[in-house]
Coordinates of C-alpha atoms in Angstrom, one line a residue:
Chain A
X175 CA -4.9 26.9 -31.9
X176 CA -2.0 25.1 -32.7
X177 CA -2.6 20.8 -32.1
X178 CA -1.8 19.0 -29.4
X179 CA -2.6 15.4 -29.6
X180 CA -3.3 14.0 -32.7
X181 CA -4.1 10.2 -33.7
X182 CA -3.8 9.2 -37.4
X183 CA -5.0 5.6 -38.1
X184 CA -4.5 4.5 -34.7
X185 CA -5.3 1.1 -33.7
X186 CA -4.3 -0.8 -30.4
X187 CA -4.4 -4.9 -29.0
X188 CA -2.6 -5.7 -25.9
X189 CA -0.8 -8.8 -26.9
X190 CA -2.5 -11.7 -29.2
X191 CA -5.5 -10.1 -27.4
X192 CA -8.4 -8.4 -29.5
X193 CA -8.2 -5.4 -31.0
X194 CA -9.1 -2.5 -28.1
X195 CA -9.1 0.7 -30.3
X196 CA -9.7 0.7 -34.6
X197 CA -8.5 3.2 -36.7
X198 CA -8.8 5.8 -33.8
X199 CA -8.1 9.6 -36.0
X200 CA -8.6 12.5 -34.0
X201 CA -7.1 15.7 -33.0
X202 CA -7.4 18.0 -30.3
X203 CA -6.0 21.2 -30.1
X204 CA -4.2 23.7 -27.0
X205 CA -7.1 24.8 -24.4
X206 CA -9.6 21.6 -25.8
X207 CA -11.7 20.5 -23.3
X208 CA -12.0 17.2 -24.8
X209 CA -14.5 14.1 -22.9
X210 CA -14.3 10.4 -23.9
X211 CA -17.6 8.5 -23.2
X212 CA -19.0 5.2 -24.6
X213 CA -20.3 2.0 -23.0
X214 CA -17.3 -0.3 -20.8
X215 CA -14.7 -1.7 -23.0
X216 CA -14.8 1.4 -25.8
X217 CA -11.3 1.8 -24.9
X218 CA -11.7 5.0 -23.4
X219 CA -9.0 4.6 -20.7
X220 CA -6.8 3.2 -23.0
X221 CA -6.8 6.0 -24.7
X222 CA -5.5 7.9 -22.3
X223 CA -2.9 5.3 -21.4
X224 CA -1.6 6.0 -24.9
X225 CA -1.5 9.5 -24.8
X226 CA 0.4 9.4 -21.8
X227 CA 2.7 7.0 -22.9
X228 CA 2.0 4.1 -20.5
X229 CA 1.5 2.1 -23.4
X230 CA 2.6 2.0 -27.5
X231 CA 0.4 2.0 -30.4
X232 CA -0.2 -1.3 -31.9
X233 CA 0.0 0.8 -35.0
X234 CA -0.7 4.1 -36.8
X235 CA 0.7 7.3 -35.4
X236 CA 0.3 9.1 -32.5
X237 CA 1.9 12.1 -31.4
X238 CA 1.8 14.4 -28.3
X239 CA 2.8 18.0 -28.5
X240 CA 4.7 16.6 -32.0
X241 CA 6.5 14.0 -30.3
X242 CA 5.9 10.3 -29.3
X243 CA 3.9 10.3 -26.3
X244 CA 6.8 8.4 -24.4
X245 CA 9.1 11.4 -25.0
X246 CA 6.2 13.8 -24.3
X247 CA 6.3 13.3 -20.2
X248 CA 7.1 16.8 -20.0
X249 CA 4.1 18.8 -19.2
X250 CA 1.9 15.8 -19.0
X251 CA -0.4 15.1 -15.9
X252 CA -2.9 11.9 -14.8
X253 CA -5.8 12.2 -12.6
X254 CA -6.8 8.5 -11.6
X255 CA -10.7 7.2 -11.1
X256 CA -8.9 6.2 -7.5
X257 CA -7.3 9.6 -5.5
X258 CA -3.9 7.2 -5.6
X259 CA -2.4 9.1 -2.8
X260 CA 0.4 7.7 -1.0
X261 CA -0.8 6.9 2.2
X262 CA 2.2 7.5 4.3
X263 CA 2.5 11.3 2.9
X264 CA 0.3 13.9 4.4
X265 CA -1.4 16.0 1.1
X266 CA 1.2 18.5 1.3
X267 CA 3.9 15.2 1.3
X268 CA 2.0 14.0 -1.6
X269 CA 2.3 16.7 -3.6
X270 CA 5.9 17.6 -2.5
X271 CA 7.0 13.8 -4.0
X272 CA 5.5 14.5 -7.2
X273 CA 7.2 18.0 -7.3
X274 CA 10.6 16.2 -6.4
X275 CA 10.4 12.7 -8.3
X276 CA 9.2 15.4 -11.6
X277 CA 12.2 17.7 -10.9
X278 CA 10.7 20.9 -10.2
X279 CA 13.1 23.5 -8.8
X280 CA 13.3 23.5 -5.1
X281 CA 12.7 27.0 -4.4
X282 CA 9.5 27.0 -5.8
X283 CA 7.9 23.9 -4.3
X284 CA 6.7 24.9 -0.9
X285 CA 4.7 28.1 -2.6
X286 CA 3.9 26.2 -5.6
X287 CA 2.2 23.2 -3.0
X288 CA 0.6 25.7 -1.0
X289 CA -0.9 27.7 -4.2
X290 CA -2.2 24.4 -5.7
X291 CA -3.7 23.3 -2.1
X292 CA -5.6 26.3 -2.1
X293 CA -6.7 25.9 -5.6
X294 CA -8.5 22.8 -4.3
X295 CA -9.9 24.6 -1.1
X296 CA -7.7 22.6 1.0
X297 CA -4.8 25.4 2.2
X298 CA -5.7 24.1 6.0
X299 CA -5.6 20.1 5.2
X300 CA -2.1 19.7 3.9
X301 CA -0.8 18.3 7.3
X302 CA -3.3 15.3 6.8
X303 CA -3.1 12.1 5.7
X304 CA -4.9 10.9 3.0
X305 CA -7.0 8.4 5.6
X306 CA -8.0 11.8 7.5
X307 CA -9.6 12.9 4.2
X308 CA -12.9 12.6 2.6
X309 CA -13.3 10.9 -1.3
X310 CA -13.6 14.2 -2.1
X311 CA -11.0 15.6 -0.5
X312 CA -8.4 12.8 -1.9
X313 CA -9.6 13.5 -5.2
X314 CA -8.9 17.3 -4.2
X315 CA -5.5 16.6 -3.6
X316 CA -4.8 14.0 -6.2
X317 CA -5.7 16.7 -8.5
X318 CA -3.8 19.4 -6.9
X319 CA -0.7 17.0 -7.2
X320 CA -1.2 16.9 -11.1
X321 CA -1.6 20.8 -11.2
X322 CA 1.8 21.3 -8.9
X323 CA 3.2 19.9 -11.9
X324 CA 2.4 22.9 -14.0
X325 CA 0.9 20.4 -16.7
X326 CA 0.1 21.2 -20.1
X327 CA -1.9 18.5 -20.4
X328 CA -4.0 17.2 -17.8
X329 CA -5.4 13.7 -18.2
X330 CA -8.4 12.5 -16.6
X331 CA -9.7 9.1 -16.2
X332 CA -13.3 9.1 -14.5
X333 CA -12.0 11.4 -11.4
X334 CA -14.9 11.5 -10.3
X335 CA -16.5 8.5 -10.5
X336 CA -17.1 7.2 -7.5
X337 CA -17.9 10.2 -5.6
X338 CA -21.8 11.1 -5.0
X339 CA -23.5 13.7 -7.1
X340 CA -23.3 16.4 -5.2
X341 CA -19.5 16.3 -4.6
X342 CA -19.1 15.6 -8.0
X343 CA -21.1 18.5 -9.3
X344 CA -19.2 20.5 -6.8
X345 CA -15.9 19.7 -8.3
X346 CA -16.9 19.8 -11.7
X347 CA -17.1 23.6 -11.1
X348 CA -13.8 23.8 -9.1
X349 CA -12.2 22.2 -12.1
X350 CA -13.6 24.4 -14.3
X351 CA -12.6 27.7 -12.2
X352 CA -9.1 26.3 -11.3
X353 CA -8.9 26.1 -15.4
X354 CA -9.8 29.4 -15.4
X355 CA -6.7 30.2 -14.2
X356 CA -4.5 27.6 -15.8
X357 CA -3.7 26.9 -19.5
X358 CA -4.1 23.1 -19.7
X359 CA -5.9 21.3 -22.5
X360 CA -7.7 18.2 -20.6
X361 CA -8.7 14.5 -21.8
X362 CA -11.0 13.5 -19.5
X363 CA -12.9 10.0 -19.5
X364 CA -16.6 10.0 -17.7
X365 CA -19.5 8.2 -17.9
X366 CA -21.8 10.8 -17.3
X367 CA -23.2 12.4 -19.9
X368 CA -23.9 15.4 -17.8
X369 CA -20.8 15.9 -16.2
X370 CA -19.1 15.5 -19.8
X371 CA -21.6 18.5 -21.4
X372 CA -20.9 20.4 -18.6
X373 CA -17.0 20.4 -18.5
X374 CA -16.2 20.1 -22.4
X375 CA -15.8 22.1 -25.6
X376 CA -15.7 19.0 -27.6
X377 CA -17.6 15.2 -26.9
X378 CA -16.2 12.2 -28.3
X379 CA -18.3 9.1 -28.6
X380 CA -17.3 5.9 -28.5
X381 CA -18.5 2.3 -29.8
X382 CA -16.5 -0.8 -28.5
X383 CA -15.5 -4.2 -29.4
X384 CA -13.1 -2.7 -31.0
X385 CA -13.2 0.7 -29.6
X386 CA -13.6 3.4 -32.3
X387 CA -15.0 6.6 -32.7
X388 CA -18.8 6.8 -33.3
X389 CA -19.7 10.6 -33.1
X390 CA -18.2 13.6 -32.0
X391 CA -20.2 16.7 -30.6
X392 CA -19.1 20.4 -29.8
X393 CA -20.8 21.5 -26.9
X394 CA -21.3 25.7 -27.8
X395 CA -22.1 26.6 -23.9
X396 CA -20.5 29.6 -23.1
X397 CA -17.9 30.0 -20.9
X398 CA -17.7 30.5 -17.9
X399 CA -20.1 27.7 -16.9
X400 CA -21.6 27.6 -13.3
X401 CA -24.2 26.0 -11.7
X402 CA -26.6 28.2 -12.9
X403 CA -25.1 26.5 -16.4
X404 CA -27.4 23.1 -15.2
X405 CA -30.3 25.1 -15.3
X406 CA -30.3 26.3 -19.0
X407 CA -32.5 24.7 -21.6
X408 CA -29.3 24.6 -24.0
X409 CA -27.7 22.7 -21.1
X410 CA -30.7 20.2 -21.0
X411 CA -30.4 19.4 -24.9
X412 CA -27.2 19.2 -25.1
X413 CA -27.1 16.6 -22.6
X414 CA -30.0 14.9 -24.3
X415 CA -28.6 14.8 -27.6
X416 CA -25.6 12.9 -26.5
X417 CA -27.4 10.7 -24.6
X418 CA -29.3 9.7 -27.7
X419 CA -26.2 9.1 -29.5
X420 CA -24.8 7.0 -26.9
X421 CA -28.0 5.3 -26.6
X422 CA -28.0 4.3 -30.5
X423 CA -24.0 3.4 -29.7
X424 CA -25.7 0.7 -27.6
X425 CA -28.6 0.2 -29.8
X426 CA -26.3 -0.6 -32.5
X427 CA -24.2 -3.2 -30.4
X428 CA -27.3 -5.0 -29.0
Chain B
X275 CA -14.0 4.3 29.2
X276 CA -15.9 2.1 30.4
X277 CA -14.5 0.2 28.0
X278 CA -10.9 1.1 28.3
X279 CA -11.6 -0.3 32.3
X280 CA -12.9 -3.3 30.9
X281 CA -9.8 -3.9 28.9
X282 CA -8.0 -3.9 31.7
X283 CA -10.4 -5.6 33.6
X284 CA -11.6 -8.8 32.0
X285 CA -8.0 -10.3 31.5
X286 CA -7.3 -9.5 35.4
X287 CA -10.5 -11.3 36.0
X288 CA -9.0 -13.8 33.7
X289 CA -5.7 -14.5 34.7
X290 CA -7.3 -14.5 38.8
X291 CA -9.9 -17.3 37.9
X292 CA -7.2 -19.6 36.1
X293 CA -4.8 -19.4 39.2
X294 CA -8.1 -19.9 41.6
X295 CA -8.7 -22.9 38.8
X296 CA -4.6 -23.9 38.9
X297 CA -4.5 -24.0 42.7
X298 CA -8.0 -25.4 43.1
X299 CA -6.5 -28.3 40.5
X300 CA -3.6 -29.0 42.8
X301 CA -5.2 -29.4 45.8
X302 CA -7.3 -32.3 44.1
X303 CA -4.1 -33.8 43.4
X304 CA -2.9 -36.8 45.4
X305 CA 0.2 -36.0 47.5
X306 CA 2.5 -38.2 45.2
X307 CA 0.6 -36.6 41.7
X308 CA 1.7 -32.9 43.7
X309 CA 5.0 -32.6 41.6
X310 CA 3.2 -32.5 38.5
X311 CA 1.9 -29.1 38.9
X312 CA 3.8 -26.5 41.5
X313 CA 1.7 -23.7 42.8
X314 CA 2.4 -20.4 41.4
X315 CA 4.0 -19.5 44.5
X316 CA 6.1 -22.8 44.3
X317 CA 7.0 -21.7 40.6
X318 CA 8.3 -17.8 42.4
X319 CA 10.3 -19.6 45.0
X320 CA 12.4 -21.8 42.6
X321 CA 12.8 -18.4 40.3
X322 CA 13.7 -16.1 43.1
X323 CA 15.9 -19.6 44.0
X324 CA 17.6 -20.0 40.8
X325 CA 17.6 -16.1 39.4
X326 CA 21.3 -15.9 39.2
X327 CA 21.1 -19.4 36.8
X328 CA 18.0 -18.3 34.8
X329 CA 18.9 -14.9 34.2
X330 CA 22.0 -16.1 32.8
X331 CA 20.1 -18.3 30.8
X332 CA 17.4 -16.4 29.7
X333 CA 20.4 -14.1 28.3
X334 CA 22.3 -16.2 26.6
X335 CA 19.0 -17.6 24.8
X336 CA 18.3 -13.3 23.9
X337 CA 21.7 -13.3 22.6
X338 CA 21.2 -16.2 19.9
X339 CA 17.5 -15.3 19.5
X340 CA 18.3 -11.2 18.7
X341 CA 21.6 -12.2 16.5
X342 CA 19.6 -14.6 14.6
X343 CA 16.6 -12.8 14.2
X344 CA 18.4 -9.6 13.6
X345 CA 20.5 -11.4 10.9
X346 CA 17.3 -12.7 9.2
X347 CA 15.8 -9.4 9.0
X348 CA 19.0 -7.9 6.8
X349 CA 19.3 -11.0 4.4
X350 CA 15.7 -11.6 4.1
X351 CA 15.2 -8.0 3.2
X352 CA 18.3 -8.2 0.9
X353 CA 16.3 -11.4 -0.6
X354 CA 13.5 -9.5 -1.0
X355 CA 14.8 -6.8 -2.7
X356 CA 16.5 -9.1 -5.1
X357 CA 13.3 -11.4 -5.4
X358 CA 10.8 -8.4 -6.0
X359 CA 13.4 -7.0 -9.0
X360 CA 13.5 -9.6 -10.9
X361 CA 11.0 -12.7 -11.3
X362 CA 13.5 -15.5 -11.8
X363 CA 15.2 -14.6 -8.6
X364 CA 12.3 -15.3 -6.8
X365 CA 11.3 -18.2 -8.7
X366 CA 15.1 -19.3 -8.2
X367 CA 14.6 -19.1 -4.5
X368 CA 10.8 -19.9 -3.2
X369 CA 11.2 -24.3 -3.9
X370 CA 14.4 -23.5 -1.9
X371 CA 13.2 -21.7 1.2
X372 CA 10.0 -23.8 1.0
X373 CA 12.3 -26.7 1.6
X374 CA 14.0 -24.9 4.3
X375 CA 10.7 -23.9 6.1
X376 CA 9.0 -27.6 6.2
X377 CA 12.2 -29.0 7.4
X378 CA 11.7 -29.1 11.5
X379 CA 14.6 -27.4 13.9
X380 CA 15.4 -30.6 15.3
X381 CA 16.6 -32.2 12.2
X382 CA 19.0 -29.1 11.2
X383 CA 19.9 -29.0 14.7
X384 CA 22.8 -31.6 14.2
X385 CA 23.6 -30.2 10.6
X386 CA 24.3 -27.3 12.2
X387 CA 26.3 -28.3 15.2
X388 CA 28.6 -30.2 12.8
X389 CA 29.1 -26.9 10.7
X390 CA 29.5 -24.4 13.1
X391 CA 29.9 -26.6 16.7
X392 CA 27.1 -26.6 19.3
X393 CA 26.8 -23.2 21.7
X394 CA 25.6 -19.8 20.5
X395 CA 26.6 -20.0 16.8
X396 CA 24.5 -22.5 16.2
X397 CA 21.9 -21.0 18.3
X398 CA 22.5 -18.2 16.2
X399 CA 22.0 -19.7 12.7
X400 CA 18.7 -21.8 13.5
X401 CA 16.8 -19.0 15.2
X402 CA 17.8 -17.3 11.6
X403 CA 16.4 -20.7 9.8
X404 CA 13.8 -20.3 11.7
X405 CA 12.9 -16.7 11.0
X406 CA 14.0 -15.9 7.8
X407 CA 11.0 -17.1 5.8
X408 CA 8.1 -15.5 7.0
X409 CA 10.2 -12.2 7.1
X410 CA 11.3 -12.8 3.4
X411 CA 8.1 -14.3 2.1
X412 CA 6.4 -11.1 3.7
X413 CA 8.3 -8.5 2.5
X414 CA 8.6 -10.1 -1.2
X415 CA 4.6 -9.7 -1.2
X416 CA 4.8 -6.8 0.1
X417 CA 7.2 -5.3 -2.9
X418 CA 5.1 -7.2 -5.7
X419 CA 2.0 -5.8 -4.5
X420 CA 2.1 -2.0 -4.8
X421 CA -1.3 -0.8 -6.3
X422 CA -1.2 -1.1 -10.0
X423 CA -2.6 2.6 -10.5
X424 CA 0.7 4.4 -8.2
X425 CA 3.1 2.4 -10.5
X426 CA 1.7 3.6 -13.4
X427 CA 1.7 7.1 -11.9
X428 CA 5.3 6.5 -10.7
X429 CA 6.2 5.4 -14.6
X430 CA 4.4 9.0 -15.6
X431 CA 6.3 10.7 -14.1
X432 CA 9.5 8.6 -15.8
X433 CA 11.2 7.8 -12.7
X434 CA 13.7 5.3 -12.7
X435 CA 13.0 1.6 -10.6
X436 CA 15.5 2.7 -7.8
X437 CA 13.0 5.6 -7.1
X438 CA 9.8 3.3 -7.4
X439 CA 11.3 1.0 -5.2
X440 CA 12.3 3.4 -2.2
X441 CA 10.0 5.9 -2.6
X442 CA 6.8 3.9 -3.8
X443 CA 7.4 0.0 -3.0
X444 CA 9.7 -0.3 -0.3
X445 CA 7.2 2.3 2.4
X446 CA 3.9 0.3 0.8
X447 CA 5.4 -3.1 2.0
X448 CA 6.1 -2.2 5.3
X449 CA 2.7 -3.1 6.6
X450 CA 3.9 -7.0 4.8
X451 CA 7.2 -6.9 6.6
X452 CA 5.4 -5.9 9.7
X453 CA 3.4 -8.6 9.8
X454 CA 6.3 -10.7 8.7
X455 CA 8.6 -9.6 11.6
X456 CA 5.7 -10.3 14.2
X457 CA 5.2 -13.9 12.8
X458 CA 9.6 -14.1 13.2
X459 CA 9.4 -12.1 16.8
X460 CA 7.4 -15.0 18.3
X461 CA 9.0 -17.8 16.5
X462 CA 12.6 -16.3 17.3
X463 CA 12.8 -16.6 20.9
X464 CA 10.8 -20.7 20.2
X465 CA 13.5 -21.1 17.8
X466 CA 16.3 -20.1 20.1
X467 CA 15.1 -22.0 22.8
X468 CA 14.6 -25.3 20.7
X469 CA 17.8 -24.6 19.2
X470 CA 19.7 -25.0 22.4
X471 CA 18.1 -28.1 23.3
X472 CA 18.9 -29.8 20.5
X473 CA 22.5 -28.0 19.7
X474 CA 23.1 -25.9 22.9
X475 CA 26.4 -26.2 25.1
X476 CA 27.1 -25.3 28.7
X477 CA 30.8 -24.6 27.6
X478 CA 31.7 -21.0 28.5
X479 CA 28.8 -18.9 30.0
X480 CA 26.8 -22.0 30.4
X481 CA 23.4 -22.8 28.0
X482 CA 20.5 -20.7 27.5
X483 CA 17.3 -21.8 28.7
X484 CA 16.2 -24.6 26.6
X485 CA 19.5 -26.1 28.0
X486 CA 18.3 -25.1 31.7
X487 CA 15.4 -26.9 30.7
X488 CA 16.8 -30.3 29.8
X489 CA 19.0 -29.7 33.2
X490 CA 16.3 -29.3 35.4
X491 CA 13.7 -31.6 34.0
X492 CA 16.5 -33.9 34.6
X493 CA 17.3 -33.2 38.2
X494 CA 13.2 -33.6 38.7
X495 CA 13.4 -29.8 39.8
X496 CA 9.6 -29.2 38.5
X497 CA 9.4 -25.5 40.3
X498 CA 12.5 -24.8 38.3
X499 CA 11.2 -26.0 35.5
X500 CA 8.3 -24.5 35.3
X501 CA 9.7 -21.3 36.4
X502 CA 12.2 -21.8 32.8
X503 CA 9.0 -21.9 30.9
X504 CA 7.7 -19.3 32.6
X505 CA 11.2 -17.2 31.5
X506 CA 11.1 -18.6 28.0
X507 CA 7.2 -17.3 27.7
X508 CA 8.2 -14.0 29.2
X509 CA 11.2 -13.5 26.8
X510 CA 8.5 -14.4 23.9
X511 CA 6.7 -11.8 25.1
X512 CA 9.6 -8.9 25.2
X513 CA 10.2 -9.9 21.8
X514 CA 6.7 -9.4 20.3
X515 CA 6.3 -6.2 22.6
X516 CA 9.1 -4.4 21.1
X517 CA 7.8 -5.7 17.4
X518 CA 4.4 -4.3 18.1
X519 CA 5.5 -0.8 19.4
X520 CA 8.1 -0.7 16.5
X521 CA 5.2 -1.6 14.4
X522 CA 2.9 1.2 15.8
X523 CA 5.4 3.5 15.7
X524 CA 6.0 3.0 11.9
X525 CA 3.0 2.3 10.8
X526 CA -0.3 4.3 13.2
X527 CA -0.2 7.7 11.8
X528 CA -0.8 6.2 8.2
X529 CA -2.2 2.6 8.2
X530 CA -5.5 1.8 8.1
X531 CA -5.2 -1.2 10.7
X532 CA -4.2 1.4 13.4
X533 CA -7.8 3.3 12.7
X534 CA -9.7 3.8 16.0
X535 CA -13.2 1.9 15.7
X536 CA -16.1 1.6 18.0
X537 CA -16.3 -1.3 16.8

């Protein structure tokens, strides 16, 4: 599989501020299913922010689909911890803005909406407004804006967060089916070590003050992965191991 | 609905017991201490009386209040614009309309009949005074204060700042202007009135109602009087009505201060 993101040396400080990421060196390659998890201030979001060219490299080099990430927008999506819907759009709006503002071809934005809306179970809810929706819901459609956008790269920065467990679960499998159908390789930034094993190919552990990369771990489940995927003892390891690497992450900064 | 009758209700209960109070007050009142307070039906007669004067009056002050107040709501949305661009705009501007805000009416009153003469123009410009700030200081906040994470998305998807402002900022800060233009409705129509008695004329049409007042209190016509204030407050009131309804008609299908509680 041909790479996709790669970081070569890459370090990052927001002003005269400390340094937020050391000697980050990492690839990923097309279809990755790539998770970020560490303890707060690992720099995991900021990772993301670089990728998607929000922010520069303090220095080394980083490039996205071979480019800089700034001149990589093409293809590139962002899933926020918060649904960040406009509130004045209904779903459908929402997604229609993003369509427009990102230049995709009028004629096929109303199917494209309405094929992405039911991607995310929510065909019937694109006349509402975000305040008519549930958490789960908004985060629904958040996501079905980023897909509208045909990404090849979707980024993910702890989308489901703040939902309960049982939502979350619940659209940790819809990402995974809606992948199914899609080609998108996905950065995605958790702090659950369960929902990480579950969705990725590849874990990447991170220690902070600076942020830098402490382990990486493949995660061999096989695909396609379901609920009944919770229930297998490879599952339950899996999810123990990494939790004992992130546990000696914080052992080591204690 | 038992609630929705004791909307309606408790302020007709309300408004009954403080004219019981207001006529129970009077009749206490020593003959020669009457003309201090008319009854209600005193305060009718002298409108139905003096319609033709007050009408005319109430009009011309509507006139200065709406161009004023419509003239602040362009520039201070211009201002704004201009403020929420660019930092040292703003930080041009904010001593200088701070300075404009704590100085009263009264004192620009004369400024501004030496400017522009006494009579609607000058009406005109301090009901403008008057509004402009909470309108601009509203809508600036309003601009500056789009959620951090819908910028960013904004900036993903590499739009340029003319389309974050009108299709991001500008709709996010309409709940700030709102507020904004209810704060100017209510001190629009105070400002036009306050304005014409301190740089009103009766040349032409006549004055508006702040000038009615000074006429009346002056002839000792206290029914008259009373029934200006009771204009003034009613024009107050059309202002703020029209804001609000504007104001739910832009904002209830999205904004979460138009949710329906039980609360």
């Amino acid at each position: 599989m041909p790479l996709i993101v790669e970081f070569r040396d890459v370090s990052k400080r927001y002003g005269n501020g400390p340094l937020v990421l050391d000697g980050m060196n990492f690839a990923a390659s097309s279809g990755d299913f790539v998770s970020f998890i560490g303890p707060s201030g690992c720099g995991k979001s900021t990772l993301l922010r670089l990728i998607a060219g929000l922010s520069a490299v303090s220095s080394g080099t980083l490039t996205v689909d071979r480019l800089p990430p700034e001149e990589a927008a093409e293809g590139l999506a962002f899933v926020f911890q918060e649904a960040t819907l406009l509130p004045w759009l209904t779903a459908a709006g929402n997604i229609a803005l993003a369509q427009r503002l990102r230049g995709v071809p009028v004629a096929a934005r109303a199917a494209e909406r309405q094929r992405v809306l039911e991607l995310v179970r929510l065909a019937d809810r694109g006349d509402a407004y975000p305040r008519q929706l549930s958490g789960g819901q908004k985060m629904r459609v958040s996501l079905a804006r980023a897909l509208a956008l045909a990404p090849r790269i979707l980024l993910l920065d702890e989308p489901f967060g703040a939902l309960d467990e049982m939502t979350r679960e619940q659209l940790n499998e819809e990402l995974l089916a809606i992948r199914q159908r899609q080609d998108w390789t996905a950065f995605f930034v958790t702090h659950s070590v369960a929902e990480a094993v579950f969705l990725s190919n590849r874990i990447v552990v991170l220690a902070a003050h600076p942020g830098r990369i402490h382990a990486e771990i493949a995660v061999p489940l096989p695909w396609p992965r379901t609920a009944e995927t919770r229930l297998s003892p490879p599952y339950y390891e899996l999810v123990a191991q990494v939790s004992r690497v992130l546990r000696s992450v914080n052992t080591a900064a204690a | 609905m038992t609630r929705r009758l004791l909307n309606i209700l408790l302020p007709a209960v309300a408004a009954a017991l403080v004219i019981a109070g207001w006529y129970a007050f009077r009749l206490s009142l020593a003959d020669e201490m009457k003309f201090l307070l008319p009854t209600p039906g005193e305060i009718l007669t002298a409108f139905r009386d003096n319609h033709t004067v007050l009408i005319r009056a109430a009009g011309n002050t509507a006139e200065g209040a709406l161009i004023g107040f419509g003239l602040a709501i362009v520039v201070s949305t211009a201002a704004a614009l201009a403020m929420a661009l660019a930092p040292w705009i703003r930080n041009s501007l904010y001593p200088g309309l701070m300075a404009l805000q704590l100085t009263p009416l009264p004192v620009l009153a004369p400024i501004c009949v030496l400017w522009v003469g006494a009579g609607l123009k000058s009406v005109s410009l301090l009901t403008f005074l008057i509004a402009f700030f909470p309108l601009a200081v509203n809508t600036t906040q309003g601009l500056v204060s789009t959620d951090r994470n819908l910028v960013e998305l904004f900036r993903m998807w590499r739009v340029g700042r003319l389309a974050e402002l009108f299709f991001l900022r500008v709709p996010g800060a309409l709940p700030y202007f709102f507020t904004g233009l209810r704060i100017a409705a209510t001190l629009a129509p105070i400002g036009a009135v306050v304005a014409d008695m301190n740089a009103g004329s009766s040349a032409g049409d006549g004055g508006g109602l702040g000038f009615q007042a000074i006429v009346y209190s002056s002839q000792a016509k206290y029914p008259a009087l009373f029934a200006t204030a009771a204009a003034t407050c009613l024009l107050g009131f059309v202002f703020t009505a029209a804001v609000l309804a504007l104001s739910w008609l832009t904002l209830h299908y999205w904004h979460d201060s138009y949710e329906r509680t039980d609360a």
